[in-house]
């Protein structure tokens, strides 16, 4: 069996013909294996879904309990056989519940990384490199210019700015699943004990993180229906990036816009978004993490997907690893 | 270095003036000597590392990075310094990153031959944002939207002193400014002794615009010829003699003949010219023989003697007369100049005129070819630093000249095809704190082969980017070559980003002496447009 017989790309997503299942399909399918709860990977309406407990819960929170016909929990490290194909979920270090999916048949193992990172994250289990023949890696930050600094350093920048501008509300744009909770947890690790104000879109997910044992400290809704009292000046407000640009953010005292994202490494991106304080905090691997992970898996072949495929393919060529871009439709290039 | 790099990044992104002030004050309050002093020098354009050329960056990075990966990255990032700072392979581990003082020390010691190695070593030792700041510092393009004036205001607030006190002291100070910070922090005396024979900020004129004529009443103004040399300030204080350019650069070394004759006590403002004031006033190209020279030969001194044609006085016989009205200063100046060496000093005469029409007539038919127009000075105006609007106007003979900054150069055709001889130039636009250059035209340069060679050399040494036969040349507030551009007329244009188009532009002069930030602004051109 060659690798393309085990997994191939179809319009719905990455498909395993002998197991008759898809990984992170973008359209409703009969059987889906899902790496993590971000909406471009986890869609509603599949016949059956197999994912980690947390990913299933997160999908339930986002889409309602009837988001799929059947649900099957995948335990990390436990191998399950699906129509004769051995399937194992391993932690990916991306967000709570995120997993890589190892697919194995006839002595050939392919690992689909989903989204992943290697830097420390107090809100989820750390990435484990899995030895494999073919490694399917994401490439969101697949250019050598992407080097993510230590997130603790970025958080210290935020705390410094709060001291410099104590009268301004610091609004931190952060994706509502994963990034927001990580920023809050990092602030707590840095000793910030004040109430943190959160946008309504984050409330359920933050509560869920706390239930699973990720302490986030005192949180309050940033806005309450019918109540005018905004957070005190100098507070930290965490909100999804989409809320940053609209009228929602203008109700706060002299808002100072911060954005926690790996894209903030590039000054042009920072300026385009009108961000005053960029925080380079990413839930995706940077260039060094991507290349180290490829090496760690020992894969002799690499498929590169969603992101800047060409540079990572080039790097593999330079390092004697065969590689090709894997074009999958439907993933949001910009998502983090 | 990290703190300085962070300051630069924050300043660029902080739109409000008060926010910028607060960031700078915070920097001075929390960063120790001597680093904060070098930070101050960086912000005020007080650091220059001529051995470091932007072109060397690309060579350095190409020695370390796969060219294909570099191209993908550069395409995405769009800025060379930023791409280099991010893609540079970090050595990781061990040694602490160098401080700003260390970075400045290493850059300053770099010679032409070891500059690439010095720059490479620094980039090895720094973090990505530190590398970006080091590149910007080394190649003189901080561009953080902070004027020297704003920085001085931050210093004033930091030390709780008046900003004029700082400006007065400024030119006597040198990085890393430790006694100065000690004074601001009330730990030391006001640093006075360093300021013997200091430069005092020069008063500059606005180009007169069509709209100004309705407000200028001829009886309120005196007129003088505008001479075509370079503006200088000659100071002798307690025997210490200095000749300054209008930006406060000490150019004494190049003009020993004038220095020798400066046997007075005071600070005079005037035009440096070649010749003998009683007999012959040389042209600007005569004067150019004496500019940009470290040493002067005896033949030079004989063939191209310099003298100063005085316009004004700031101090005379230990008395600061800047607050006096123009006419009173002129009277004092006239008596003062009459006591000076007649071979080296004379007075720029006032022009008698009753009406602006009469003055216009004289302006168009000047009594001497080295006159480039007239100056209008309000009789009651004190001598103010900078370019206040209203008291002084310059009214050039050829109304259609502007000072622009060289932005791109292209190889010529025919026998000049090996030279860069076709030039695109721009003027400043946007907020005064953070102006950008907008291209306003393109012209050939029609001067001597020697000048062409100099210009060609300048282009090659200051290239930041190449597109086929075109080179982009370093052009920012602190570095750039000013070109005087003459043209036949001006029209509105929707095809040009600047909104104006010149008719028959030609480069009339290379202004090696003029700092890039003093080139004209787009508003000056707009004021020349015919009424629509
Ligand atoms: Zn994701």
Coordinates of N, CA, C and O in Angstrom, one line a residue, chain A residues 12-92:
Chain A
X12 N -14.3 17.1 0.1 CA -14.8 17.2 1.4 C -13.7 17.3 2.4 O -13.9 17.8 3.6
X13 N -12.5 16.8 2.1 CA -11.4 16.9 3.0 C -10.5 15.7 2.9 O -10.5 15.0 1.8
X14 N -9.7 15.4 3.9 CA -8.7 14.3 3.8 C -9.4 13.0 4.0 O -10.1 12.8 5.1
X15 N -9.3 12.0 3.1 CA -10.2 10.8 3.1 C -9.3 9.6 3.2 O -8.3 9.5 2.5
X16 N -9.8 8.6 4.0 CA -9.2 7.3 4.1 C -10.1 6.3 3.5 O -11.1 5.9 4.1
X17 N -9.8 5.8 2.2 CA -10.7 4.9 1.5 C -11.0 3.6 2.3 O -12.1 3.2 2.4
X18 N -9.9 2.9 2.8 CA -10.1 1.6 3.4 C -10.8 1.8 4.7 O -11.7 0.9 5.1
X19 N -10.6 2.9 5.5 CA -11.4 3.1 6.7 C -12.7 3.7 6.5 O -13.5 3.8 7.4
X20 N -12.9 4.3 5.3 CA -14.1 5.1 4.9 C -14.4 6.2 6.0 O -15.5 6.3 6.5
X21 N -13.4 7.0 6.2 CA -13.6 8.1 7.1 C -12.8 9.3 6.6 O -11.9 9.2 5.8
X22 N -13.3 10.5 7.0 CA -12.6 11.8 6.7 C -11.9 12.3 8.0 O -12.4 12.1 9.1
X23 N -10.8 13.1 7.8 CA -10.3 13.8 8.9 C -10.6 15.3 8.7 O -10.3 15.9 7.6
X24 N -11.2 16.0 9.6 CA -11.6 17.4 9.6 C -12.2 17.8 8.3 O -11.8 18.8 7.6
X25 N -13.3 17.0 7.9 CA -13.9 17.4 6.6 C -14.6 18.8 6.7 O -15.1 19.1 7.8
X26 N -14.7 19.5 5.6 CA -15.3 20.8 5.6 C -16.8 20.7 5.2 O -17.4 21.8 5.2
X27 N -17.2 19.5 4.7 CA -18.6 19.4 4.4 C -19.1 18.2 5.1 O -18.4 17.3 5.5
X28 N -20.5 18.1 5.3 CA -21.0 17.0 6.1 C -20.7 15.6 5.4 O -20.8 15.5 4.2
X29 N -20.2 14.7 6.2 CA -19.9 13.4 5.7 C -20.4 12.3 6.6 O -20.9 12.6 7.7
X30 N -20.3 11.0 6.2 CA -20.9 10.0 7.0 C -20.1 9.8 8.3 O -20.6 9.7 9.4
X31 N -18.7 9.7 8.2 CA -17.9 9.5 9.3 C -16.7 10.5 9.3 O -15.9 10.5 8.4
X32 N -16.6 11.2 10.4 CA -15.5 12.2 10.5 C -14.7 12.0 11.8 O -15.2 11.7 12.9
X33 N -13.4 12.1 11.6 CA -12.5 12.2 12.8 C -12.0 13.6 12.9 O -11.6 14.2 11.9
X34 N -12.1 14.2 14.1 CA -11.9 15.6 14.2 C -10.7 15.9 15.1 O -10.7 15.4 16.3
X35 N -9.8 16.8 14.7 CA -8.6 17.0 15.5 C -8.8 18.0 16.6 O -8.3 17.8 17.7
X36 N -9.6 19.0 16.4 CA -9.9 20.0 17.5 C -11.1 20.9 17.1 O -11.6 20.8 16.0
X37 N -11.5 21.7 18.1 CA -12.8 22.3 18.0 C -12.9 23.6 17.2 O -13.9 24.2 17.1
X38 N -11.8 24.1 16.6 CA -11.9 25.3 15.8 C -12.8 25.1 14.6 O -12.8 24.0 14.0
X39 N -13.6 26.1 14.3 CA -14.7 25.9 13.4 C -14.3 25.5 12.0 O -15.1 24.9 11.3
X40 N -13.1 25.8 11.6 CA -12.7 25.4 10.2 C -12.3 23.9 10.2 O -12.1 23.4 9.1
X41 N -12.1 23.3 11.4 CA -11.8 21.9 11.4 C -13.0 21.1 11.9 O -13.2 19.9 11.5
X42 N -13.8 21.7 12.8 CA -14.9 20.9 13.4 C -16.2 21.6 12.9 O -16.6 22.7 13.3
X43 N -16.9 20.9 11.9 CA -18.2 21.4 11.4 C -19.3 20.5 11.9 O -19.1 19.3 12.3
X44 N -20.5 21.1 11.9 CA -21.7 20.3 12.4 C -22.3 19.6 11.2 O -22.0 19.8 10.0
X45 N -23.1 18.5 11.5 CA -23.8 17.8 10.5 C -23.3 16.5 10.0 O -23.8 16.0 9.0
X46 N -22.2 16.0 10.6 CA -21.7 14.7 10.2 C -22.6 13.6 10.7 O -23.2 13.7 11.8
X47 N -22.5 12.4 10.0 CA -23.2 11.2 10.5 C -22.6 10.8 11.9 O -23.4 10.6 12.9
X48 N -21.3 10.5 11.9 CA -20.6 10.1 13.1 C -19.4 10.9 13.3 O -18.7 11.3 12.3
X49 N -19.1 11.3 14.6 CA -17.9 12.0 14.8 C -17.1 11.3 15.9 O -17.6 10.9 16.9
X50 N -15.8 11.2 15.6 CA -14.9 10.7 16.6 C -13.9 11.8 16.9 O -13.2 12.4 16.1
X51 N -13.7 12.1 18.3 CA -12.8 13.2 18.7 C -12.6 13.0 20.2 O -13.2 12.1 20.8
X52 N -11.7 13.8 20.7 CA -11.4 13.7 22.2 C -12.6 14.2 22.9 O -13.5 14.9 22.4
X53 N -12.7 13.8 24.2 CA -13.8 14.3 25.1 C -14.0 15.8 25.0 O -15.1 16.3 24.8
X54 N -12.9 16.5 25.1 CA -13.0 18.0 25.2 C -13.5 18.5 23.8 O -14.3 19.5 23.8
X55 N -13.0 18.0 22.7 CA -13.4 18.5 21.4 C -14.9 18.2 21.2 O -15.6 19.1 20.7
X56 N -15.4 17.0 21.6 CA -16.8 16.7 21.6 C -17.6 17.7 22.4 O -18.6 18.3 21.9
X57 N -17.1 18.0 23.6 CA -17.8 19.0 24.5 C -17.8 20.3 23.8 O -18.9 21.1 23.9
X58 N -16.7 20.7 23.3 CA -16.6 22.1 22.7 C -17.5 22.2 21.5 O -18.2 23.2 21.3
X59 N -17.6 21.1 20.7 CA -18.5 21.1 19.5 C -20.0 21.2 20.1 O -20.8 21.9 19.5
X60 N -20.3 20.5 21.2 CA -21.6 20.6 21.8 C -21.9 22.0 22.2 O -23.0 22.5 22.0
X61 N -20.9 22.7 22.8 CA -21.2 24.1 23.2 C -21.4 25.0 22.1 O -22.2 25.9 22.1
X62 N -20.7 24.8 21.0 CA -20.8 25.7 19.8 C -22.0 25.4 19.0 O -22.6 26.3 18.4
X63 N -22.3 24.1 18.7 CA -23.4 23.8 17.8 C -24.6 23.2 18.4 O -25.6 22.9 17.7
X64 N -24.6 23.0 19.7 CA -25.8 22.3 20.4 C -25.5 20.8 20.4 O -24.7 20.3 19.6
X65 N -26.2 20.1 21.3 CA -25.8 18.7 21.6 C -26.1 17.8 20.3 O -25.4 16.8 20.2
X66 N -27.0 18.2 19.5 CA -27.3 17.3 18.3 C -26.4 17.6 17.1 O -26.9 17.5 16.0
X67 N -25.1 18.0 17.3 CA -24.3 18.5 16.2 C -23.9 17.3 15.2 O -23.5 17.6 14.1
X68 N -24.1 16.0 15.7 CA -23.8 14.9 14.8 C -24.7 13.8 15.2 O -25.3 13.7 16.3
X69 N -24.8 12.8 14.3 CA -25.7 11.6 14.5 C -25.2 10.8 15.7 O -25.9 10.5 16.7
X70 N -23.9 10.4 15.6 CA -23.3 9.6 16.7 C -22.0 10.2 17.1 O -21.3 10.9 16.3
X71 N -21.6 10.1 18.4 CA -20.3 10.6 18.8 C -19.5 9.5 19.5 O -20.1 8.7 20.2
X72 N -18.2 9.5 19.2 CA -17.4 8.5 19.8 C -16.2 9.2 20.4 O -15.5 10.0 19.7
X73 N -15.9 9.0 21.7 CA -14.8 9.6 22.4 C -13.5 8.9 22.0 O -13.4 7.7 22.1
X74 N -12.5 9.6 21.6 CA -11.2 9.0 21.4 C -10.3 9.4 22.6 O -10.2 10.6 22.9
X75 N -9.7 8.3 23.2 CA -8.8 8.6 24.3 C -7.4 8.7 23.8 O -7.0 7.9 22.9
X76 N -6.7 9.7 24.3 CA -5.3 10.0 23.8 C -4.4 8.7 24.0 O -4.4 8.1 25.1
X77 N -3.8 8.3 23.0 CA -2.8 7.2 23.1 C -3.5 5.8 22.9 O -2.8 4.8 22.8
X78 N -4.8 5.7 22.9 CA -5.5 4.5 22.7 C -5.8 4.2 21.2 O -6.4 5.1 20.6
X79 N -5.4 3.0 20.8 CA -5.6 2.7 19.3 C -7.0 2.0 19.1 O -7.4 1.1 19.9
X80 N -7.7 2.5 18.2 CA -9.0 2.0 17.8 C -9.0 1.5 16.4 O -8.3 2.2 15.6
X81 N -9.6 0.5 16.0 CA -9.6 0.0 14.6 C -10.9 0.4 14.0 O -12.0 0.2 14.5
X82 N -10.8 1.2 12.9 CA -12.0 1.6 12.1 C -11.9 0.9 10.7 O -11.0 1.2 9.9
X83 N -12.8 0.0 10.5 CA -12.8 -0.8 9.2 C -11.4 -1.3 8.9 O -11.0 -1.2 7.7
X84 N -10.7 -1.8 9.9 CA -9.4 -2.4 9.6 C -8.3 -1.4 9.6 O -7.1 -1.8 9.5
X85 N -8.5 -0.1 9.8 CA -7.5 0.9 9.9 C -7.2 1.3 11.3 O -8.2 1.5 12.0
X86 N -6.0 1.2 11.8 CA -5.7 1.5 13.2 C -5.5 3.1 13.3 O -4.8 3.7 12.7
X87 N -6.4 3.6 14.2 CA -6.4 5.0 14.4 C -6.1 5.4 15.9 O -6.6 4.7 16.8
X88 N -5.1 6.3 16.1 CA -4.8 6.8 17.4 C -4.7 8.3 17.5 O -4.2 8.9 16.6
X89 N -5.3 8.8 18.6 CA -5.2 10.3 18.8 C -4.1 10.6 19.7 O -3.9 9.9 20.7
X90 N -3.3 11.6 19.4 CA -2.1 12.0 20.3 C -2.2 13.5 20.5 O -2.7 14.3 19.6
X91 N -1.8 14.0 21.7 CA -1.9 15.5 21.9 C -1.2 16.3 20.9 O -0.1 16.0 20.5
X92 N -1.8 17.5 20.6 CA -1.2 18.4 19.6 C -0.7 19.7 20.2 O -0.1 20.5 19.5

